PDB file of C-alpha atoms in Angstrom:
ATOM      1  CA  UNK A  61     101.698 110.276  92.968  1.00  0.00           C
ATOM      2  CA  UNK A  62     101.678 109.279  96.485  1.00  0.00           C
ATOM      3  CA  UNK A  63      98.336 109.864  98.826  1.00  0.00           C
ATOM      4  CA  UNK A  64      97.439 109.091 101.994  1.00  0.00           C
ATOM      5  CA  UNK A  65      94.168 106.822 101.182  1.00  0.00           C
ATOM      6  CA  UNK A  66      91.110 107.142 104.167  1.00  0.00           C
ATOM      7  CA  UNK A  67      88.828 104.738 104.885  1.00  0.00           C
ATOM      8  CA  UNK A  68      85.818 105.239 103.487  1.00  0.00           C
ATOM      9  CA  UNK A  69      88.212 105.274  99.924  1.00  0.00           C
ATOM     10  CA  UNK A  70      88.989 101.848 100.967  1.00  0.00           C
ATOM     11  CA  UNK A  71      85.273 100.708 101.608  1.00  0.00           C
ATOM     12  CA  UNK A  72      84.660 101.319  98.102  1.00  0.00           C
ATOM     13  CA  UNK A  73      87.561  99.087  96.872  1.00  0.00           C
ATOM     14  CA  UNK A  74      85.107  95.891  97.593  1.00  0.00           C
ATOM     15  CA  UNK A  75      82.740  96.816  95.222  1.00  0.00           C
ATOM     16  CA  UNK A  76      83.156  94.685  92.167  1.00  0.00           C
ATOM     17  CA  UNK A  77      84.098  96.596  89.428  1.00  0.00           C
ATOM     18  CA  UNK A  78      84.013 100.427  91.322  1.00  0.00           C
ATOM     19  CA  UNK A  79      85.646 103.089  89.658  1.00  0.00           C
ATOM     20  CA  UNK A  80      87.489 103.438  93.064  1.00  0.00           C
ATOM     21  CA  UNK A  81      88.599  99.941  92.859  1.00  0.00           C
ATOM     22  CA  UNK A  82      89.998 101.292  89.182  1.00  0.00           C
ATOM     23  CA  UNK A  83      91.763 103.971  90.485  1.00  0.00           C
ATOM     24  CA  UNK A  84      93.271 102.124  93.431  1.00  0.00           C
ATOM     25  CA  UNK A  85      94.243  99.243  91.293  1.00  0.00           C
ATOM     26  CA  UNK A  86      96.190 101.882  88.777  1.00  0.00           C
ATOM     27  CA  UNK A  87      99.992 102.215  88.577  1.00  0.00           C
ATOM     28  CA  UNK A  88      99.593 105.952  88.533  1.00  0.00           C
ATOM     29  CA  UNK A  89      98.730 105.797  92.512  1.00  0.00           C
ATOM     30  CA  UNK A  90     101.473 104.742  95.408  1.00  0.00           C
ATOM     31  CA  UNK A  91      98.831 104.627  98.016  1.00  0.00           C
ATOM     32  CA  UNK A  92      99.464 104.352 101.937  1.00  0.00           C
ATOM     33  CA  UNK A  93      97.836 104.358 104.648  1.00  0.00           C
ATOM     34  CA  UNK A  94      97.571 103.973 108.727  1.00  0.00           C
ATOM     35  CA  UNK A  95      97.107 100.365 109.605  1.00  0.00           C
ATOM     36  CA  UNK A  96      94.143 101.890 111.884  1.00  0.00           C
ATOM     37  CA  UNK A  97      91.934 101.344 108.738  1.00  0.00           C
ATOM     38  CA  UNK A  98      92.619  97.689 108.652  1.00  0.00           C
ATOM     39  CA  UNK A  99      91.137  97.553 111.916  1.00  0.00           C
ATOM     40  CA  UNK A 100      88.608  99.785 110.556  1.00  0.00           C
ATOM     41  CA  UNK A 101      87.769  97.445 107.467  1.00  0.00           C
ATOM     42  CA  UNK A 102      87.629  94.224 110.212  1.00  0.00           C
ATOM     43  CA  UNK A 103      85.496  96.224 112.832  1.00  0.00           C
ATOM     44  CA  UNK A 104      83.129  97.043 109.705  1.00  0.00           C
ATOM     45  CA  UNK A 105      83.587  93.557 107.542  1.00  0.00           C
ATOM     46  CA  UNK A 106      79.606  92.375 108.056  1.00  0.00           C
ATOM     47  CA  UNK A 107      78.625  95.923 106.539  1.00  0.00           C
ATOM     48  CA  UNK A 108      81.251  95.285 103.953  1.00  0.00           C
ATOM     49  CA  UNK A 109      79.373  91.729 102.911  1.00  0.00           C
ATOM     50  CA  UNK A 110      75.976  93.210 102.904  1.00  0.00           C
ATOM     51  CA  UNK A 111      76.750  96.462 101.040  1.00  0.00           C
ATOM     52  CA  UNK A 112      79.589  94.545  98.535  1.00  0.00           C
ATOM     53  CA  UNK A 113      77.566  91.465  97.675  1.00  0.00           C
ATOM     54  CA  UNK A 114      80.695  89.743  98.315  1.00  0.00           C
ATOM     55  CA  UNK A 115      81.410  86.170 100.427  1.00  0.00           C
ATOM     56  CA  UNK A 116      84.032  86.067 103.560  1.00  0.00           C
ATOM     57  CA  UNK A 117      86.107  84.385 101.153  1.00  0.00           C
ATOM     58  CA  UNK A 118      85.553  87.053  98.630  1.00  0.00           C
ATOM     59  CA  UNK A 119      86.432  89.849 101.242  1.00  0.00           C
ATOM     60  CA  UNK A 120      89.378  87.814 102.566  1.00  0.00           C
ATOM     61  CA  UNK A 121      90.881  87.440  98.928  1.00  0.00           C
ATOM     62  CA  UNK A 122      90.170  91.250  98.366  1.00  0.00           C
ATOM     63  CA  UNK A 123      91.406  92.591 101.272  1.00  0.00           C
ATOM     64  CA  UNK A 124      95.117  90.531 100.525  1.00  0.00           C
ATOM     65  CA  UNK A 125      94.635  92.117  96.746  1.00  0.00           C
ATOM     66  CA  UNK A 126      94.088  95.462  98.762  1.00  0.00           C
ATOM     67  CA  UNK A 127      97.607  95.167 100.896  1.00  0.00           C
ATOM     68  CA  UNK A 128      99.416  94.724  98.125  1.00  0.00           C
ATOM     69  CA  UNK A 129      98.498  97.802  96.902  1.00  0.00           C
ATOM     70  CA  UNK A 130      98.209  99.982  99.607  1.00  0.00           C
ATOM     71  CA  UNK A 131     101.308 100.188 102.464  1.00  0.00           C
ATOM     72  CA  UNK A 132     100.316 100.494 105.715  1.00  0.00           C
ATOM     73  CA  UNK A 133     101.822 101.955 108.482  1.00  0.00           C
ATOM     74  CA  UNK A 134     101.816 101.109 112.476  1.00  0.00           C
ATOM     75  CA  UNK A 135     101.072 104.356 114.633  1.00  0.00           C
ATOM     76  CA  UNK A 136     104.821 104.003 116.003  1.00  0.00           C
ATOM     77  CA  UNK A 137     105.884 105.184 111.893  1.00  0.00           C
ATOM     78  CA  UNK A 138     103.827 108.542 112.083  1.00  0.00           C
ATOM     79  CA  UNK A 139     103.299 109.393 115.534  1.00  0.00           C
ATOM     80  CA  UNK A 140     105.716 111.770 116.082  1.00  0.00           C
ATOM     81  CA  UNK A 141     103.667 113.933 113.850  1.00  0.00           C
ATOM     82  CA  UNK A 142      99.922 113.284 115.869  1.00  0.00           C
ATOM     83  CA  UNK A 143     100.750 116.970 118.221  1.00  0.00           C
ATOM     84  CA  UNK A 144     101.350 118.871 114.892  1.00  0.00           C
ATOM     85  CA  UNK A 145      98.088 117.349 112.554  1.00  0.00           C
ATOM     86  CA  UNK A 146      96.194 117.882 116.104  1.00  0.00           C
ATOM     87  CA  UNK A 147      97.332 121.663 115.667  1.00  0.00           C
ATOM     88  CA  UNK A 148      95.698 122.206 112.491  1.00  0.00           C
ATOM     89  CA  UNK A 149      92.058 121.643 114.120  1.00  0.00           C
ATOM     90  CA  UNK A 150      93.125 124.660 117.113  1.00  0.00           C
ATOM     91  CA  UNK A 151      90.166 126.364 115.360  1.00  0.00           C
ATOM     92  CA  UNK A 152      87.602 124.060 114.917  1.00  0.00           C
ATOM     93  CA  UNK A 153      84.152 123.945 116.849  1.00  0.00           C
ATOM     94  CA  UNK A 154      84.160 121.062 119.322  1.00  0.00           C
ATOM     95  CA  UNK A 155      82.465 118.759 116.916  1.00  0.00           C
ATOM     96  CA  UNK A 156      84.378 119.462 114.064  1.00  0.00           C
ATOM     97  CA  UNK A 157      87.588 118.868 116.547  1.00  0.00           C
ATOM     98  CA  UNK A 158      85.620 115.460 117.449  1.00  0.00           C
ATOM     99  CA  UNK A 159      84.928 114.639 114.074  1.00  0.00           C
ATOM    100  CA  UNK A 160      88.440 115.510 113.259  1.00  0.00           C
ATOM    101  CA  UNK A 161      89.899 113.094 115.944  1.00  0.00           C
ATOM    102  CA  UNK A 162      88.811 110.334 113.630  1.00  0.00           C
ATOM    103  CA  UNK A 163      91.066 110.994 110.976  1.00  0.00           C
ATOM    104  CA  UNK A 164      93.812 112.311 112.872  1.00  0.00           C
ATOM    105  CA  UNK A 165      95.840 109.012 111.924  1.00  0.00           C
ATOM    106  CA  UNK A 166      95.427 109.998 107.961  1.00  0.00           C
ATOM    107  CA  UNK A 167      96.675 113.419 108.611  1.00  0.00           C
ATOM    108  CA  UNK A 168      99.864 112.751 110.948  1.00  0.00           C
ATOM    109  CA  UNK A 169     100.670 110.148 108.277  1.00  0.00           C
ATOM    110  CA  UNK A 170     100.601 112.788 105.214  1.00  0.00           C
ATOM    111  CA  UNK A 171     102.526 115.204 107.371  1.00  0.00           C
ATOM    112  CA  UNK A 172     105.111 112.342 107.634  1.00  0.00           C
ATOM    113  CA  UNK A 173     105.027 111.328 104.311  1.00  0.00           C
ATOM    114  CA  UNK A 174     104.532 114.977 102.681  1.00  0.00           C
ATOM    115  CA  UNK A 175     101.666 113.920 101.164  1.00  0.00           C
ATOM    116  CA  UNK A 176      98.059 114.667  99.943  1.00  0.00           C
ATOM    117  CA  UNK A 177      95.012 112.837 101.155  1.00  0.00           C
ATOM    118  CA  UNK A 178      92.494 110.732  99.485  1.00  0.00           C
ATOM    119  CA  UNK A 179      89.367 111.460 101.292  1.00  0.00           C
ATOM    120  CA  UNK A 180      85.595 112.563 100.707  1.00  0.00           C
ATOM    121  CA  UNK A 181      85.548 113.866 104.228  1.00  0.00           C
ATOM    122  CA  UNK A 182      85.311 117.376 103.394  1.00  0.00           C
ATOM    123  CA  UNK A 183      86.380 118.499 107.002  1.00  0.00           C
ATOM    124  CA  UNK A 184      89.514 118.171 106.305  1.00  0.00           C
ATOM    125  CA  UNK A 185      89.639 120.965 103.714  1.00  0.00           C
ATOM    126  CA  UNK A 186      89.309 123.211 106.621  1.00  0.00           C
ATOM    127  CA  UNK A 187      92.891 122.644 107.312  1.00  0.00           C
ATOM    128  CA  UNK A 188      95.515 124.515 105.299  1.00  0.00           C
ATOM    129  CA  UNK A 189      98.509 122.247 106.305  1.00  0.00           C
ATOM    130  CA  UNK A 190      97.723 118.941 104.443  1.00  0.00           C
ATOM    131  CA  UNK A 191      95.848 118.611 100.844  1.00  0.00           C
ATOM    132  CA  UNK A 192      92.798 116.930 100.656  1.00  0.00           C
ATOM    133  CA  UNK A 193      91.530 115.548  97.506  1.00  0.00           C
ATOM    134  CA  UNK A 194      88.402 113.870  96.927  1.00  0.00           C
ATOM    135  CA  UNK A 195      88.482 111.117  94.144  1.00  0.00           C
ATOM    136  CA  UNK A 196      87.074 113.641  91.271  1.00  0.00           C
ATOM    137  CA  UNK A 197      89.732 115.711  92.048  1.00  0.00           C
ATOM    138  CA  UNK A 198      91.747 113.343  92.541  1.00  0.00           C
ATOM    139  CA  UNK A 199      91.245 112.213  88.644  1.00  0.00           C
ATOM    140  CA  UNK A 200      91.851 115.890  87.485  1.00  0.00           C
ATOM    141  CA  UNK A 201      95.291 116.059  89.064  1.00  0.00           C
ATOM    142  CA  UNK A 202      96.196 112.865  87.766  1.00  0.00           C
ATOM    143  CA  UNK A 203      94.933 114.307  84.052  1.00  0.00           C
ATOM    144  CA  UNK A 204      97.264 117.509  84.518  1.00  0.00           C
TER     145      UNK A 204
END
């Protein structure tokens, strides 16, 4: 199954031995994602340390571990689809439609892709337009 994998998801692949790490490491998942969250994971990488337990090295190592299975996209792949995910928030209070502007990227990309998102941000299950799982979800779809 193919998902559109957010951030946050991607934090958690750091953690030694995370059941997230499990999941992303499976066969069962063809994961992509924006390369925005790379610049995401750099922008955060001393959070990632402290929070991981891990060395530079470490994170380094992971994060080449973490490209291999995870495809990202450049903004020039999906962005024909940013006007139509930035539709789906038309209804949204003006913080929600802030909030949503952070994970616009992830949603243009699973419009391109046809695909569900991997995400615990549960704003985005105030769209109808794009699926949004979170990872126990995620877990009961892959049981079905």
């Amino acid at each position: 199954m193919k998902f559109v994998v957010d951030t946050n998801i991607l934090f958690s692949f750091f953690k030694k031995g995370s059941f997230t790490r499990k999941l992303i490491l499976s066969d069962a998942l063809e994961l992509i994602s924006p390369s925005y969250a790379l610049d995401e994971l750099d922008k955060y990488s001393k959070e990632l340390l402290s929070k991981s337990h891990i060395t530079s090295s470490e994170l380094s190592s992971i994060l080449t571990e973490l490209q291999k299975k995870v495809k990202f996209f450049k903004l020039e792949e999906y962005e024909d689809k940013l006007q139509e995910a930035m539709k789906l928030a038309e209804n949204f209070s003006d913080n929600e439609f802030t909030e949503f502007l952070d994970d616009i990227d992830f949603v243009a990309l699973a419009l391109k892709e046809d695909c569900s998102i991997w995400s615990k941000d549960k704003l985005l299950k105030k769209q109808s337009k794009v699926k949004s799982l979170d990872t126990k979800e995620l877990v009961e779809e892959l049981s079905k």
